[in-house]
Amino acid sequence: MTWQALMKEELERLRQADIPEADSDIRLLAMDVAGCTYSTLILRMAEEVTEKQAQRLHAYVTERMTHKPCQYILGTQEFMGYEFATAEEVLIPRPETELLVEEACRIAENWKDTPDGRKRRVLDLCCGSGCIGISFSKLRHGRDLVELADISDAAITLTKKNRERLQADCAVIQTDLFMQIEGKYDMIVSNPPYIRTDEIPKLMAEVRDFEPHLALDGKADGLYFYDKIIREAREYLYEDGYILFEIGQDQLDAVRGLLVENGYTDIKGIKDYAGLDRIVTARYLKSCVQ
């Protein structure tokens, strides 16, 4: 059987199982089995596959038919040009989160040297796979002191794995939000759980049945972690320090309100590529708080 015939056969199985984006999924899975890029695979479509390759792709597709995400099947996900390891107990890095890293880097590029010559400190809170903090550190070429923090054992294990995998110079801290955090930061970035509890059963099966609810559940109104982080972060930010969040598409006004309420200024919302509100940035000016 050729690659073309095998992929056509396995694609039909995905379609019969009502798998969203079946066409892109079969390409992704076949690329892993063939060990090449899709452009190379196209040139090999008339080649015969080995029995081992056919069995492996069939097994991948069987897993995908349960709606298990490809990122968990293959164990990796590209983010900001880096290949991160994934784990079923940890949220999958998503393309829209890249906007959070890009904005953090843009802000950092405008930093001037500190009066005492210290390095800038950056905290990635609720770090999950570590994709935000590690990517930031790599893109900044280690110019800042970056720390990554999460409460989950699985997230901490995966973050350390990705730190080693990508040779990033970051500290990793297991903590319930700020409980084990010490000192002050020039920037805190966070993609906390923000889905309302009653919305989780309505999510697509790939998310609802496979991704960890701990990393999804923002409690009753979806704002629990924003409220807590915004209030507590004031004790951990230097004067004029930045805080950056990823948010749900309908949460900009609510998160902005929490920021205003707690003395933050220069609040800005950033839309994703679909035109949806996705990122919020703000500064904390302690001297301006009444």
mmCIF file of C-alpha atoms in Angstrom:
data_model
loop_
_atom_site.group_PDB
_atom_site.id
_atom_site.type_symbol
_atom_site.label_atom_id
_atom_site.label_comp_id
_atom_site.label_asym_id
_atom_site.label_seq_id
_atom_site.Cartn_x
_atom_site.Cartn_y
_atom_site.Cartn_z
ATOM 1 C CA MET A 1 0.000 0.000 0.000
ATOM 2 C CA THR A 2 1.266 3.493 -0.810
ATOM 3 C CA TRP A 3 1.305 6.475 1.533
ATOM 4 C CA GLN A 4 -1.468 8.049 -0.514
ATOM 5 C CA ALA A 5 -3.725 4.991 -0.219
ATOM 6 C CA LEU A 6 -2.979 4.506 3.488
ATOM 7 C CA MET A 7 -3.664 8.133 4.365
ATOM 8 C CA LYS A 8 -6.902 8.110 2.374
ATOM 9 C CA GLU A 9 -8.070 4.989 4.192
ATOM 10 C CA GLU A 10 -7.188 6.326 7.642
ATOM 11 C CA LEU A 11 -8.653 9.751 6.856
ATOM 12 C CA GLU A 12 -11.987 8.115 6.119
ATOM 13 C CA ARG A 13 -11.915 6.472 9.559
ATOM 14 C CA LEU A 14 -11.396 9.889 11.184
ATOM 15 C CA ARG A 15 -14.240 11.406 9.203
ATOM 16 C CA GLN A 16 -16.592 8.573 10.148
ATOM 17 C CA ALA A 17 -15.773 9.262 13.798
ATOM 18 C CA ASP A 18 -16.683 12.966 13.300
ATOM 19 C CA ILE A 19 -13.208 14.151 14.208
ATOM 20 C CA PRO A 20 -12.851 17.907 13.672
ATOM 21 C CA GLU A 21 -10.045 18.950 11.322
ATOM 22 C CA ALA A 22 -9.539 15.335 10.238
ATOM 23 C CA ASP A 23 -7.571 16.389 7.166
ATOM 24 C CA SER A 24 -4.924 18.281 9.126
ATOM 25 C CA ASP A 25 -4.816 15.563 11.783
ATOM 26 C CA ILE A 26 -4.042 12.770 9.316
ATOM 27 C CA ARG A 27 -1.215 14.852 7.885
ATOM 28 C CA LEU A 28 0.206 15.494 11.348
ATOM 29 C CA LEU A 29 0.018 11.843 12.376
ATOM 30 C CA ALA A 30 1.444 10.593 9.067
ATOM 31 C CA MET A 31 4.345 13.061 9.288
ATOM 32 C CA ASP A 32 5.286 11.597 12.665
ATOM 33 C CA VAL A 33 5.112 8.019 11.358
ATOM 34 C CA ALA A 34 7.114 8.889 8.231
ATOM 35 C CA GLY A 35 9.567 11.034 10.185
ATOM 36 C CA CYS A 36 9.497 13.908 7.729
ATOM 37 C CA THR A 37 7.842 17.214 6.920
ATOM 38 C CA TYR A 38 4.591 17.315 4.977
ATOM 39 C CA SER A 39 6.301 18.745 1.890
ATOM 40 C CA THR A 40 8.638 15.736 1.886
ATOM 41 C CA LEU A 41 5.732 13.372 2.524
ATOM 42 C CA ILE A 42 3.933 14.723 -0.541
ATOM 43 C CA LEU A 43 6.909 13.660 -2.658
ATOM 44 C CA ARG A 44 6.695 10.184 -1.131
ATOM 45 C CA MET A 45 2.971 9.597 -1.718
ATOM 46 C CA ALA A 46 3.602 6.912 -4.330
ATOM 47 C CA GLU A 47 6.081 5.048 -2.108
ATOM 48 C CA GLU A 48 5.101 1.809 -0.392
ATOM 49 C CA VAL A 49 4.696 1.948 3.364
ATOM 50 C CA THR A 50 6.116 -0.744 5.598
ATOM 51 C CA GLU A 51 3.818 -2.937 7.647
ATOM 52 C CA LYS A 52 5.182 -1.344 10.811
ATOM 53 C CA GLN A 53 4.384 2.159 9.518
ATOM 54 C CA ALA A 54 0.864 1.138 8.519
ATOM 55 C CA GLN A 55 0.236 -0.410 11.929
ATOM 56 C CA ARG A 56 1.567 2.646 13.729
ATOM 57 C CA LEU A 57 -0.588 5.090 11.771
ATOM 58 C CA HIS A 58 -3.616 2.851 12.257
ATOM 59 C CA ALA A 59 -2.974 2.841 16.015
ATOM 60 C CA TYR A 60 -2.627 6.632 16.072
ATOM 61 C CA VAL A 61 -5.899 7.052 14.190
ATOM 62 C CA THR A 62 -7.659 4.610 16.522
ATOM 63 C CA GLU A 63 -6.591 6.780 19.465
ATOM 64 C CA ARG A 64 -7.641 9.955 17.672
ATOM 65 C CA MET A 65 -11.080 8.451 16.993
ATOM 66 C CA THR A 66 -11.719 8.603 20.744
ATOM 67 C CA HIS A 67 -11.226 12.413 20.389
ATOM 68 C CA LYS A 68 -7.902 12.254 22.193
ATOM 69 C CA PRO A 69 -5.944 15.301 20.935
ATOM 70 C CA CYS A 70 -3.049 14.688 18.543
ATOM 71 C CA GLN A 71 -0.776 16.611 20.910
ATOM 72 C CA TYR A 72 -1.300 13.963 23.583
ATOM 73 C CA ILE A 73 -0.970 11.110 21.103
ATOM 74 C CA LEU A 74 2.324 12.402 19.727
ATOM 75 C CA GLY A 75 3.566 13.887 23.007
ATOM 76 C CA THR A 76 4.635 17.245 21.565
ATOM 77 C CA GLN A 77 3.284 20.634 20.492
ATOM 78 C CA GLU A 78 5.056 23.462 18.712
ATOM 79 C CA PHE A 79 4.849 26.846 20.423
ATOM 80 C CA MET A 80 6.717 30.021 19.454
ATOM 81 C CA GLY A 81 8.915 27.910 17.171
ATOM 82 C CA TYR A 82 9.955 25.544 19.973
ATOM 83 C CA GLU A 83 8.836 21.937 20.355
ATOM 84 C CA PHE A 84 7.375 21.394 23.824
ATOM 85 C CA ALA A 85 6.674 18.031 25.386
ATOM 86 C CA THR A 86 3.044 17.485 26.411
ATOM 87 C CA ALA A 87 1.381 15.367 29.085
ATOM 88 C CA GLU A 88 -2.255 14.415 29.508
ATOM 89 C CA GLU A 89 -2.409 15.961 32.992
ATOM 90 C CA VAL A 90 -1.340 19.388 31.642
ATOM 91 C CA LEU A 91 -3.065 21.863 29.330
ATOM 92 C CA ILE A 92 -1.902 21.808 25.696
ATOM 93 C CA PRO A 93 -0.094 25.000 24.558
ATOM 94 C CA ARG A 94 -2.306 26.945 22.159
ATOM 95 C CA PRO A 95 -1.500 29.322 19.292
ATOM 96 C CA GLU A 96 -3.445 32.224 20.822
ATOM 97 C CA THR A 97 -1.230 32.077 23.918
ATOM 98 C CA GLU A 98 1.716 33.020 21.705
ATOM 99 C CA LEU A 99 0.265 36.547 21.723
ATOM 100 C CA LEU A 100 0.911 36.701 25.464
ATOM 101 C CA VAL A 101 4.584 35.846 24.942
ATOM 102 C CA GLU A 102 4.905 38.319 22.070
ATOM 103 C CA GLU A 103 3.461 41.151 24.163
ATOM 104 C CA ALA A 104 5.667 40.266 27.138
ATOM 105 C CA CYS A 105 8.731 40.386 24.870
ATOM 106 C CA ARG A 106 7.608 43.702 23.368
ATOM 107 C CA ILE A 107 7.328 45.238 26.835
ATOM 108 C CA ALA A 108 10.680 43.804 27.911
ATOM 109 C CA GLU A 109 12.435 45.201 24.833
ATOM 110 C CA ASN A 110 11.622 48.697 26.120
ATOM 111 C CA TRP A 111 13.043 48.091 29.572
ATOM 112 C CA LYS A 112 15.938 50.303 30.550
ATOM 113 C CA ASP A 113 18.712 49.237 32.882
ATOM 114 C CA THR A 114 17.649 49.208 36.519
ATOM 115 C CA PRO A 115 19.258 51.836 38.794
ATOM 116 C CA ASP A 116 20.986 49.182 40.891
ATOM 117 C CA GLY A 117 22.057 47.107 37.885
ATOM 118 C CA ARG A 118 19.979 44.096 38.856
ATOM 119 C CA LYS A 119 18.428 41.775 36.285
ATOM 120 C CA ARG A 120 14.712 42.105 35.660
ATOM 121 C CA ARG A 121 12.563 39.422 37.281
ATOM 122 C CA VAL A 122 9.649 37.761 35.468
ATOM 123 C CA LEU A 123 7.142 35.287 36.915
ATOM 124 C CA ASP A 124 5.036 32.883 34.833
ATOM 125 C CA LEU A 125 2.222 31.994 37.244
ATOM 126 C CA CYS A 126 0.052 28.911 36.526
ATOM 127 C CA CYS A 127 2.765 27.885 34.076
ATOM 128 C CA GLY A 128 1.348 24.513 32.982
ATOM 129 C CA SER A 129 3.804 23.115 30.417
ATOM 130 C CA GLY A 130 6.105 26.098 30.938
ATOM 131 C CA CYS A 131 5.554 27.257 27.360
ATOM 132 C CA ILE A 132 5.085 30.959 28.227
ATOM 133 C CA GLY A 133 8.004 31.476 30.582
ATOM 134 C CA ILE A 134 10.421 29.202 28.744
ATOM 135 C CA SER A 135 9.655 30.779 25.360
ATOM 136 C CA PHE A 136 10.057 34.257 26.868
ATOM 137 C CA SER A 137 13.401 33.311 28.394
ATOM 138 C CA LYS A 138 14.665 31.797 25.135
ATOM 139 C CA LEU A 139 13.530 34.753 23.036
ATOM 140 C CA ARG A 140 15.131 37.162 25.514
ATOM 141 C CA HIS A 141 18.380 35.135 25.441
ATOM 142 C CA GLY A 142 18.477 34.825 29.213
ATOM 143 C CA ARG A 143 18.655 38.554 29.881
ATOM 144 C CA ASP A 144 16.073 38.295 32.678
ATOM 145 C CA LEU A 145 15.566 36.111 35.743
ATOM 146 C CA VAL A 146 12.543 33.993 34.822
ATOM 147 C CA GLU A 147 10.626 31.846 37.297
ATOM 148 C CA LEU A 148 7.804 29.430 36.487
ATOM 149 C CA ALA A 149 5.238 28.427 39.085
ATOM 150 C CA ASP A 150 2.304 26.019 39.313
ATOM 151 C CA ILE A 151 0.412 24.039 41.947
ATOM 152 C CA SER A 152 0.168 20.816 39.907
ATOM 153 C CA ASP A 153 2.705 18.017 40.366
ATOM 154 C CA ALA A 154 2.270 17.052 36.716
ATOM 155 C CA ALA A 155 2.770 20.632 35.527
ATOM 156 C CA ILE A 156 5.949 21.034 37.562
ATOM 157 C CA THR A 157 7.334 17.736 36.243
ATOM 158 C CA LEU A 158 6.516 18.689 32.647
ATOM 159 C CA THR A 159 7.891 22.217 33.020
ATOM 160 C CA LYS A 160 11.185 20.835 34.304
ATOM 161 C CA LYS A 161 11.249 18.387 31.390
ATOM 162 C CA ASN A 162 10.696 21.216 28.909
ATOM 163 C CA ARG A 163 13.281 23.368 30.649
ATOM 164 C CA GLU A 164 15.866 20.656 30.111
ATOM 165 C CA ARG A 165 14.604 19.812 26.630
ATOM 166 C CA LEU A 166 14.985 23.422 25.479
ATOM 167 C CA GLN A 167 17.976 24.258 27.689
ATOM 168 C CA ALA A 168 16.233 27.239 29.262
ATOM 169 C CA ASP A 169 17.704 29.033 32.259
ATOM 170 C CA CYS A 170 14.567 29.275 34.420
ATOM 171 C CA ALA A 171 13.711 28.480 38.019
ATOM 172 C CA VAL A 172 10.683 26.245 38.683
ATOM 173 C CA ILE A 173 8.601 26.620 41.854
ATOM 174 C CA GLN A 174 5.708 24.490 43.058
ATOM 175 C CA THR A 175 3.233 26.754 44.799
ATOM 176 C CA ASP A 176 -0.443 27.555 45.233
ATOM 177 C CA LEU A 177 -0.370 30.938 43.480
ATOM 178 C CA PHE A 178 1.874 33.229 45.586
ATOM 179 C CA MET A 179 2.215 31.055 48.693
ATOM 180 C CA GLN A 180 5.845 30.026 48.026
ATOM 181 C CA ILE A 181 6.792 33.114 46.013
ATOM 182 C CA GLU A 182 9.367 35.541 47.423
ATOM 183 C CA GLY A 183 10.534 38.991 46.399
ATOM 184 C CA LYS A 184 9.259 41.333 43.719
ATOM 185 C CA TYR A 185 8.952 41.105 39.952
ATOM 186 C CA ASP A 186 9.057 43.496 37.038
ATOM 187 C CA MET A 187 6.473 41.412 35.207
ATOM 188 C CA ILE A 188 3.954 38.722 36.089
ATOM 189 C CA VAL A 189 2.385 36.775 33.222
ATOM 190 C CA SER A 190 -0.391 34.263 33.660
ATOM 191 C CA ASN A 191 -2.793 32.095 31.695
ATOM 192 C CA PRO A 192 -4.942 30.966 34.627
ATOM 193 C CA PRO A 193 -8.023 28.740 34.504
ATOM 194 C CA TYR A 194 -10.836 30.953 33.175
ATOM 195 C CA ILE A 195 -13.700 28.775 31.946
ATOM 196 C CA ARG A 196 -16.894 28.948 34.008
ATOM 197 C CA THR A 197 -17.564 25.666 35.802
ATOM 198 C CA ASP A 198 -20.951 25.177 34.157
ATOM 199 C CA GLU A 199 -19.414 25.686 30.698
ATOM 200 C CA ILE A 200 -16.925 22.817 30.972
ATOM 201 C CA PRO A 201 -19.479 20.049 30.135
ATOM 202 C CA LYS A 202 -20.321 21.973 26.947
ATOM 203 C CA LEU A 203 -16.748 22.055 25.633
ATOM 204 C CA MET A 204 -15.687 19.957 22.654
ATOM 205 C CA ALA A 205 -14.801 16.389 23.598
ATOM 206 C CA GLU A 206 -11.084 16.930 22.922
ATOM 207 C CA VAL A 207 -10.988 19.466 25.760
ATOM 208 C CA ARG A 208 -13.784 18.270 28.036
ATOM 209 C CA ASP A 209 -12.744 14.617 28.171
ATOM 210 C CA PHE A 210 -8.959 14.857 27.968
ATOM 211 C CA GLU A 211 -7.548 18.146 29.222
ATOM 212 C CA PRO A 212 -7.222 18.616 33.008
ATOM 213 C CA HIS A 213 -10.186 20.387 34.611
ATOM 214 C CA LEU A 214 -7.804 21.883 37.183
ATOM 215 C CA ALA A 215 -6.282 23.949 34.372
ATOM 216 C CA LEU A 216 -9.666 24.907 32.899
ATOM 217 C CA ASP A 217 -12.002 25.640 35.799
ATOM 218 C CA GLY A 218 -12.188 29.338 36.669
ATOM 219 C CA LYS A 219 -14.985 28.626 39.193
ATOM 220 C CA ALA A 220 -18.564 29.904 38.969
ATOM 221 C CA ASP A 221 -17.955 33.154 37.076
ATOM 222 C CA GLY A 222 -14.619 32.269 35.447
ATOM 223 C CA LEU A 223 -12.953 35.179 37.257
ATOM 224 C CA TYR A 224 -11.822 33.537 40.491
ATOM 225 C CA PHE A 225 -8.127 33.366 39.613
ATOM 226 C CA TYR A 226 -7.995 36.797 37.976
ATOM 227 C CA ASP A 227 -9.459 38.355 41.096
ATOM 228 C CA LYS A 228 -7.069 36.534 43.420
ATOM 229 C CA ILE A 229 -3.943 37.091 41.305
ATOM 230 C CA ILE A 230 -4.707 40.765 40.659
ATOM 231 C CA ARG A 231 -5.171 41.474 44.367
ATOM 232 C CA GLU A 232 -2.197 39.477 45.612
ATOM 233 C CA ALA A 233 0.195 40.479 42.817
ATOM 234 C CA ARG A 234 0.347 44.028 44.205
ATOM 235 C CA GLU A 235 2.677 42.764 46.934
ATOM 236 C CA TYR A 236 4.966 41.097 44.398
ATOM 237 C CA LEU A 237 5.319 43.770 41.718
ATOM 238 C CA TYR A 238 7.926 46.492 41.659
ATOM 239 C CA GLU A 239 6.628 50.029 41.254
ATOM 240 C CA ASP A 240 5.533 50.355 37.621
ATOM 241 C CA GLY A 241 5.614 46.564 37.216
ATOM 242 C CA TYR A 242 3.519 44.866 34.548
ATOM 243 C CA ILE A 243 0.877 42.184 34.782
ATOM 244 C CA LEU A 244 -0.293 40.281 31.689
ATOM 245 C CA PHE A 245 -3.134 37.785 31.337
ATOM 246 C CA GLU A 246 -4.680 35.608 28.715
ATOM 247 C CA ILE A 247 -8.476 35.926 29.018
ATOM 248 C CA GLY A 248 -11.648 34.393 27.642
ATOM 249 C CA GLN A 249 -13.254 36.211 24.736
ATOM 250 C CA ASP A 250 -16.022 37.741 26.881
ATOM 251 C CA GLN A 251 -13.939 38.657 29.944
ATOM 252 C CA LEU A 252 -12.168 41.890 28.981
ATOM 253 C CA ASP A 253 -14.557 44.280 30.735
ATOM 254 C CA ALA A 254 -14.694 42.180 33.898
ATOM 255 C CA VAL A 255 -10.909 41.778 34.144
ATOM 256 C CA ARG A 256 -10.391 45.461 33.376
ATOM 257 C CA GLY A 257 -12.796 46.277 36.210
ATOM 258 C CA LEU A 258 -10.798 44.136 38.642
ATOM 259 C CA LEU A 259 -7.572 45.838 37.577
ATOM 260 C CA VAL A 260 -9.002 49.342 38.006
ATOM 261 C CA GLU A 261 -10.471 48.387 41.370
ATOM 262 C CA ASN A 262 -7.035 47.293 42.593
ATOM 263 C CA GLY A 263 -4.998 50.294 41.464
ATOM 264 C CA TYR A 264 -3.618 49.193 38.107
ATOM 265 C CA THR A 265 -3.263 51.620 35.218
ATOM 266 C CA ASP A 266 -2.441 51.693 31.481
ATOM 267 C CA ILE A 267 -4.842 48.795 30.942
ATOM 268 C CA LYS A 268 -4.847 47.486 27.394
ATOM 269 C CA GLY A 269 -6.767 44.709 25.671
ATOM 270 C CA ILE A 270 -5.280 42.833 22.692
ATOM 271 C CA LYS A 271 -7.304 40.805 20.195
ATOM 272 C CA ASP A 272 -6.284 37.468 18.744
ATOM 273 C CA TYR A 273 -6.137 36.597 15.057
ATOM 274 C CA ALA A 274 -9.863 35.853 15.048
ATOM 275 C CA GLY A 275 -10.613 39.363 16.330
ATOM 276 C CA LEU A 276 -11.533 38.145 19.828
ATOM 277 C CA ASP A 277 -10.321 39.763 23.065
ATOM 278 C CA ARG A 278 -7.479 37.548 24.241
ATOM 279 C CA ILE A 279 -4.777 39.445 26.194
ATOM 280 C CA VAL A 280 -4.914 42.110 28.916
ATOM 281 C CA THR A 281 -1.891 44.084 30.074
ATOM 282 C CA ALA A 282 -1.610 46.624 32.886
ATOM 283 C CA ARG A 283 0.903 48.358 35.152
ATOM 284 C CA TYR A 284 0.832 48.705 38.918
ATOM 285 C CA LEU A 285 1.715 52.136 40.214
ATOM 286 C CA LYS A 286 1.703 51.846 43.972
ATOM 287 C CA SER A 287 2.278 55.610 44.332
ATOM 288 C CA CYS A 288 -1.047 56.241 42.551
ATOM 289 C CA VAL A 289 -3.121 54.032 44.850
ATOM 290 C CA GLN A 290 -5.185 56.039 47.313
#
